[in-house]
Short mmCIF file of C-alpha atoms and ligand atoms in Angstrom, two decimals:
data_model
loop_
_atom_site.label_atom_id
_atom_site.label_comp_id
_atom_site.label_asym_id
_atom_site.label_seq_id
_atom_site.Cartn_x
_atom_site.Cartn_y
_atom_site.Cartn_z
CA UNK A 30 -12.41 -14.30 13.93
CA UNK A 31 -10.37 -13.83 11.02
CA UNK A 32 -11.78 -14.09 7.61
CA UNK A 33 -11.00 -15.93 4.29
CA UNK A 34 -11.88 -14.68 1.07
CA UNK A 35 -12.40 -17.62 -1.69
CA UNK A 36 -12.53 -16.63 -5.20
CA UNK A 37 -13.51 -19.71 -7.55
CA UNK A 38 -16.31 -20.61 -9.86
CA UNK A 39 -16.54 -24.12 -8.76
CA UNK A 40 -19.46 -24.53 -6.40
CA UNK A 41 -18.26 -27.66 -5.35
CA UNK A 42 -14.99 -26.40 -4.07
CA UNK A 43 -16.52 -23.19 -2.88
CA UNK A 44 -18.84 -25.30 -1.05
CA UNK A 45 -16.03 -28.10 0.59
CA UNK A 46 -13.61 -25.18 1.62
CA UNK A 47 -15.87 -22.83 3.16
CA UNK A 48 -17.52 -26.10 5.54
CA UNK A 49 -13.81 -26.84 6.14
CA UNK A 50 -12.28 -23.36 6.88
CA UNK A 51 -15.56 -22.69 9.11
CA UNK A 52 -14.87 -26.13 11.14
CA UNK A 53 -11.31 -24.79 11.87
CA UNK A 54 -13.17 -21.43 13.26
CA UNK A 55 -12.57 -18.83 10.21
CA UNK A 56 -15.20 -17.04 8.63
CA UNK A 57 -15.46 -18.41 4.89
CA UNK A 58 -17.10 -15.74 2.25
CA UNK A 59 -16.79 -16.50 -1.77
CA UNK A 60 -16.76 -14.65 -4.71
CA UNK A 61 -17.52 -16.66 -8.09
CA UNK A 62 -15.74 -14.07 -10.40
CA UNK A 63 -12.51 -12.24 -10.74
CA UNK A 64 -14.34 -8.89 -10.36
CA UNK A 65 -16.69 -9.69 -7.41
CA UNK A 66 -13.46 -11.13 -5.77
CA UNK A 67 -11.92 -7.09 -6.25
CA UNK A 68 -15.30 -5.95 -4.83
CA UNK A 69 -15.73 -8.58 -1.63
CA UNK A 70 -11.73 -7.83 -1.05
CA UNK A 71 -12.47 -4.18 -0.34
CA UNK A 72 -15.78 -4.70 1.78
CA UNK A 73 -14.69 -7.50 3.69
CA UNK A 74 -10.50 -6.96 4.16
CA UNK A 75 -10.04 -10.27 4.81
CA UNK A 76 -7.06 -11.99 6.14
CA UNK A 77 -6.25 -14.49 3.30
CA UNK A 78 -6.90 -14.72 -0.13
CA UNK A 79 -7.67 -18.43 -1.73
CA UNK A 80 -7.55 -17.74 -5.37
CA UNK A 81 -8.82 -19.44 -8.66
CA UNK A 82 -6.53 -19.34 -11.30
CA UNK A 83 -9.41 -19.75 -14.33
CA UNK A 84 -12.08 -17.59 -13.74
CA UNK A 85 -15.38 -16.82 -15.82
CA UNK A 86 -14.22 -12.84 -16.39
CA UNK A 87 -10.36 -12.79 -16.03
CA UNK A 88 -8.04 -14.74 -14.68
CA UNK A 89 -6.22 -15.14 -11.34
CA UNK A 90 -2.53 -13.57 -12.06
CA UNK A 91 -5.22 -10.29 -13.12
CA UNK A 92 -6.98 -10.83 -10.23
CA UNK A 93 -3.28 -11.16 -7.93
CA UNK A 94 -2.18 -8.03 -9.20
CA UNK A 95 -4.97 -5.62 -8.52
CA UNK A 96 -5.09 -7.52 -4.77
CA UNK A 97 -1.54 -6.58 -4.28
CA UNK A 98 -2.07 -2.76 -5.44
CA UNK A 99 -4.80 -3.07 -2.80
CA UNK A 100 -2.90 -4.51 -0.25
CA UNK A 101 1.23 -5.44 -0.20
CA UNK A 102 0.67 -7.59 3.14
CA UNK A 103 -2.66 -10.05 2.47
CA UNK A 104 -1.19 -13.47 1.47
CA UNK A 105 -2.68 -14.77 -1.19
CA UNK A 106 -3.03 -18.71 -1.78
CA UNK A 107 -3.37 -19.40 -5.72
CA UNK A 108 -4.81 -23.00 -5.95
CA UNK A 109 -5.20 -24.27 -9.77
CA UNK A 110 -5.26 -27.32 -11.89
CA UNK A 111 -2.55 -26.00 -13.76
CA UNK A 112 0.68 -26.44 -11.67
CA UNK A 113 3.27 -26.15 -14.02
CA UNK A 114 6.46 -24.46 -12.74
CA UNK A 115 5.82 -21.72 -15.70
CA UNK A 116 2.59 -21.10 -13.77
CA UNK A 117 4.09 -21.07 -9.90
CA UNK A 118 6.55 -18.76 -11.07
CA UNK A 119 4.11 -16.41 -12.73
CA UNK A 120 1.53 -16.26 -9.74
CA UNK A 121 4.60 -15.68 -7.44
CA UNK A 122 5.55 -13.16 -9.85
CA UNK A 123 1.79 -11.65 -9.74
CA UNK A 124 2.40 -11.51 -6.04
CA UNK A 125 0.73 -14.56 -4.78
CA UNK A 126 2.44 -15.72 -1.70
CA UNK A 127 1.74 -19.70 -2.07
CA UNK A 128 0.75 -22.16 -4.63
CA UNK A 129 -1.43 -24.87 -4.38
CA UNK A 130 -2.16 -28.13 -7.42
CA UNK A 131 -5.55 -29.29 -7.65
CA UNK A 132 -6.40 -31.62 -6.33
CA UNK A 133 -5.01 -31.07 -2.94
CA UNK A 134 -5.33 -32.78 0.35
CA UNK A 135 -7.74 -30.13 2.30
CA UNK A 136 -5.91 -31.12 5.73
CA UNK A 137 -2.82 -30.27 3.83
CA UNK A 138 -4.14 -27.01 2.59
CA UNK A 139 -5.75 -25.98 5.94
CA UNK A 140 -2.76 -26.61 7.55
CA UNK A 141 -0.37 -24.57 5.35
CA UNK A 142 -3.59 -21.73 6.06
CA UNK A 143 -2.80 -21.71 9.51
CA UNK A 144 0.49 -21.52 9.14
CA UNK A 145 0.49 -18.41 7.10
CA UNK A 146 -1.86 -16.82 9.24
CA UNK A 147 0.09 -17.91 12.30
CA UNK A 148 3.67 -15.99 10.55
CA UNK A 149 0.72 -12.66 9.47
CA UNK A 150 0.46 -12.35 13.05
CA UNK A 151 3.67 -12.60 13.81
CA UNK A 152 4.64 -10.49 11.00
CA UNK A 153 2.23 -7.41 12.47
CA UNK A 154 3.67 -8.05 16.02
CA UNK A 155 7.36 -7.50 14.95
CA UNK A 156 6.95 -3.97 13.54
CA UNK A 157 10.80 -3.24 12.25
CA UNK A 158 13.52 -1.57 9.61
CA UNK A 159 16.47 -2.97 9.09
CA UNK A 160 19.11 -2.12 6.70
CA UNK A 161 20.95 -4.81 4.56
CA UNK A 162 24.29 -3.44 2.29
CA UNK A 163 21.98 -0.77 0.67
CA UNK A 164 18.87 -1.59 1.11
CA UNK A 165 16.43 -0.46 3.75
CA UNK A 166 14.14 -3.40 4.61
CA UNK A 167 10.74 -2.51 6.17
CA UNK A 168 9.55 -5.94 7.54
CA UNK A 169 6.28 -4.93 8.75
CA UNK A 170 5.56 -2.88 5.60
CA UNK A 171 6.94 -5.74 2.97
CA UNK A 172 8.59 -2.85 1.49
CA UNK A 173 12.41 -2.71 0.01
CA UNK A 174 13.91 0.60 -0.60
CA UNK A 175 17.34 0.75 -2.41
CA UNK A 176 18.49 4.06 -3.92
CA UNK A 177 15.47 5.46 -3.85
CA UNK A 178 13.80 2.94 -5.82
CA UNK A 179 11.29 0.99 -3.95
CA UNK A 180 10.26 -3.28 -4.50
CA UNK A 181 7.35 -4.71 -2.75
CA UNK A 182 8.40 -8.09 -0.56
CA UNK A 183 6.22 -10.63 -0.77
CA UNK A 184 4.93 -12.73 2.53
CA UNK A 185 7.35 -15.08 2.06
CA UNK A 186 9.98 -13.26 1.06
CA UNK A 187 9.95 -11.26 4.56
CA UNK A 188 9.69 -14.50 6.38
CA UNK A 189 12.73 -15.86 4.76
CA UNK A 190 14.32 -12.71 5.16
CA UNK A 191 13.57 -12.81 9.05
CA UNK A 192 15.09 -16.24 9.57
CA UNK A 193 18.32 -14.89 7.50
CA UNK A 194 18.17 -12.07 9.65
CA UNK A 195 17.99 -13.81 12.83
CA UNK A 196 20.86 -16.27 12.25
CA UNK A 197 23.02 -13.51 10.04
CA UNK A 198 26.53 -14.55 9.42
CA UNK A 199 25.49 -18.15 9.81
CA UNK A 200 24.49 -20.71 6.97
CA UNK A 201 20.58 -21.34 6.82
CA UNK A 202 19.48 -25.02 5.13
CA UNK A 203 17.23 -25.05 2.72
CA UNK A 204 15.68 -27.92 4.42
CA UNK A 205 15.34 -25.52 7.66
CA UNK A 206 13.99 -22.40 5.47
CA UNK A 207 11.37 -25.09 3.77
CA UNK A 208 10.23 -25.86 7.47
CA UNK A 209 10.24 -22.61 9.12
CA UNK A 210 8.99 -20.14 6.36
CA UNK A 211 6.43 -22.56 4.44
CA UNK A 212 5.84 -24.97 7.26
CA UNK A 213 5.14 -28.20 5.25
CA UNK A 214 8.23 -29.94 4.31
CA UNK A 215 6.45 -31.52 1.17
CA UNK A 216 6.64 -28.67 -1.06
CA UNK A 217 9.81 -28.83 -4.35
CA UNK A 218 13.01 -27.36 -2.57
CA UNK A 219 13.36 -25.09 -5.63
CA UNK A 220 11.08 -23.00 -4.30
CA UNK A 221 13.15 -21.61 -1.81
CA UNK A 222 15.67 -21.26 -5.06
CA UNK A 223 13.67 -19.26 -6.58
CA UNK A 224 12.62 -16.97 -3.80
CA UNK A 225 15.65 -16.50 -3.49
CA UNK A 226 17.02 -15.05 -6.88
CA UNK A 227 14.10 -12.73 -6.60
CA UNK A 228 15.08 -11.29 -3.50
CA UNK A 229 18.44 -10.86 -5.07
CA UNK A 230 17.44 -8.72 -7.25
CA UNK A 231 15.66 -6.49 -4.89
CA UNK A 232 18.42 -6.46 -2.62
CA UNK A 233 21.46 -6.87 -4.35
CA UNK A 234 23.55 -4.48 -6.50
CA UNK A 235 24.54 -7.38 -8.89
CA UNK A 236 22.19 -10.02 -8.65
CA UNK A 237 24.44 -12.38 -10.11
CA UNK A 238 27.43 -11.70 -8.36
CA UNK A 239 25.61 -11.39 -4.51
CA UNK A 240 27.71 -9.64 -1.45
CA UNK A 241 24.24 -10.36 1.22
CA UNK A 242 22.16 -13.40 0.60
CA UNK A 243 25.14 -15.80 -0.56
CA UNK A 244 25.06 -19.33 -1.68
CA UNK A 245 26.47 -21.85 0.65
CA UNK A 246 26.55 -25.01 -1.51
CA UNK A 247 24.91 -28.16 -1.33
CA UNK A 248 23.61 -26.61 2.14
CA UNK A 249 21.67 -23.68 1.80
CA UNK A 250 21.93 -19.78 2.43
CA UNK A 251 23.85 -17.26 4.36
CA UNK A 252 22.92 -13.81 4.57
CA UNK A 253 25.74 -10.80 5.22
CA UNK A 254 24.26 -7.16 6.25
CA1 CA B 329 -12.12 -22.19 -11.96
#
């Protein structure tokens, strides 16, 4: 049974995603603060984080960060009232691996839950290195090593990487990476933008001028090894 680590103050919310996630057969368990969310993390290793953004002690980019220096591969769901793009882009920064508005549809969010876990598994199947211009790319280990210096990949970063991978040398729709990697086609197409540009400067040697994950425009990506 896998297991789902909530981290939010609202007993409300607590309370309506843990019934849900335990309908749908996961094991719920909930931390109220930043701090007992560190300490539940390391007792319980759970398979997903869902995490708070405002938190009584700290708040959730803190929280992100000390998650990822526990773990590279746990994805982590931030879900917060504040959903301004300033705010996506700093959890993603923080290493959060999706990013969910209140208030949310909970099918919606179960759904994109499953689908995450669904790629995890995959992801832990599929142990692999490949090597992209200069960069060695450790899938399994969401781990980027170029001239010695290494990046950590986030979970969706890998999975986009994989489809690239898969279909090298041909283009890759946005529309297609929005489907496969994130599997809800709702979600603002910028995202996979901004993923993107990230993993450009992991990967590439001149971010702005790219030789492997090029720009096909108007329809999406191509990636060159
Ligand atoms: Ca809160």
């Amino acid at each position: 049974m896998k297991t789902i680590l909530i981290i939010e103050d609202e007993q409300d919310m607590v309370l309506g995603l843990s019934d849900a996630l335990e309908f749908e057969g996961y094991r719920a368990v909930a931390a109220s603060t930043g701090r007992q969310g560190v300490v539940l993390f390391k007792a319980e290793k759970p398979d997903l984080v869902i995490l708070d953004l405002m938190l009584p002690d700290t708040n959730g980019y803190t929280v992100c960060e000390e998650l990822r220096r526990l773990s590279r591969t746990v994805p982590v769901l931030i879900l917060s009232a504040r959903s301004q793009e300033s705010d996506k882009i700093r959890g993603l920064d923080a290493g959060a691996d999706d990013f969910v508005a209140k208030p949310f549809a909970l099918g919606e969010l179960i759904a994109r839950i499953r689908a995450i876990l669904r790629r995890a598994d995959h992801a832990r199947a599929t142990p692999d290195t490949v090597q992209i211009g200069e960069s060695q790319v450790h899938l399994a280990g969401h781990l980027l090593l170029r001239k010695g210096r290494e990046s950590a990949l986030t979970f969706y970063e890998v999975e986009t990487l994989k489809l690239l991978l898969e279909r090298a040398g041909q283009v890759v729709t946005r529309d297609e990476i929005l489907d496969k990697v994130w599997g809800v086609s709702a979600i603002n197409a910028r995202a996979v933008d901004n993923l993107v540009v990230k993993l450009r400067k992991k990967i590439e040697a001149t971010p702005d001028a790219p030789r492997h994950i090029l720009t096909v425009h108007g329809v999406g990506y191509k990636l060159v090894c």
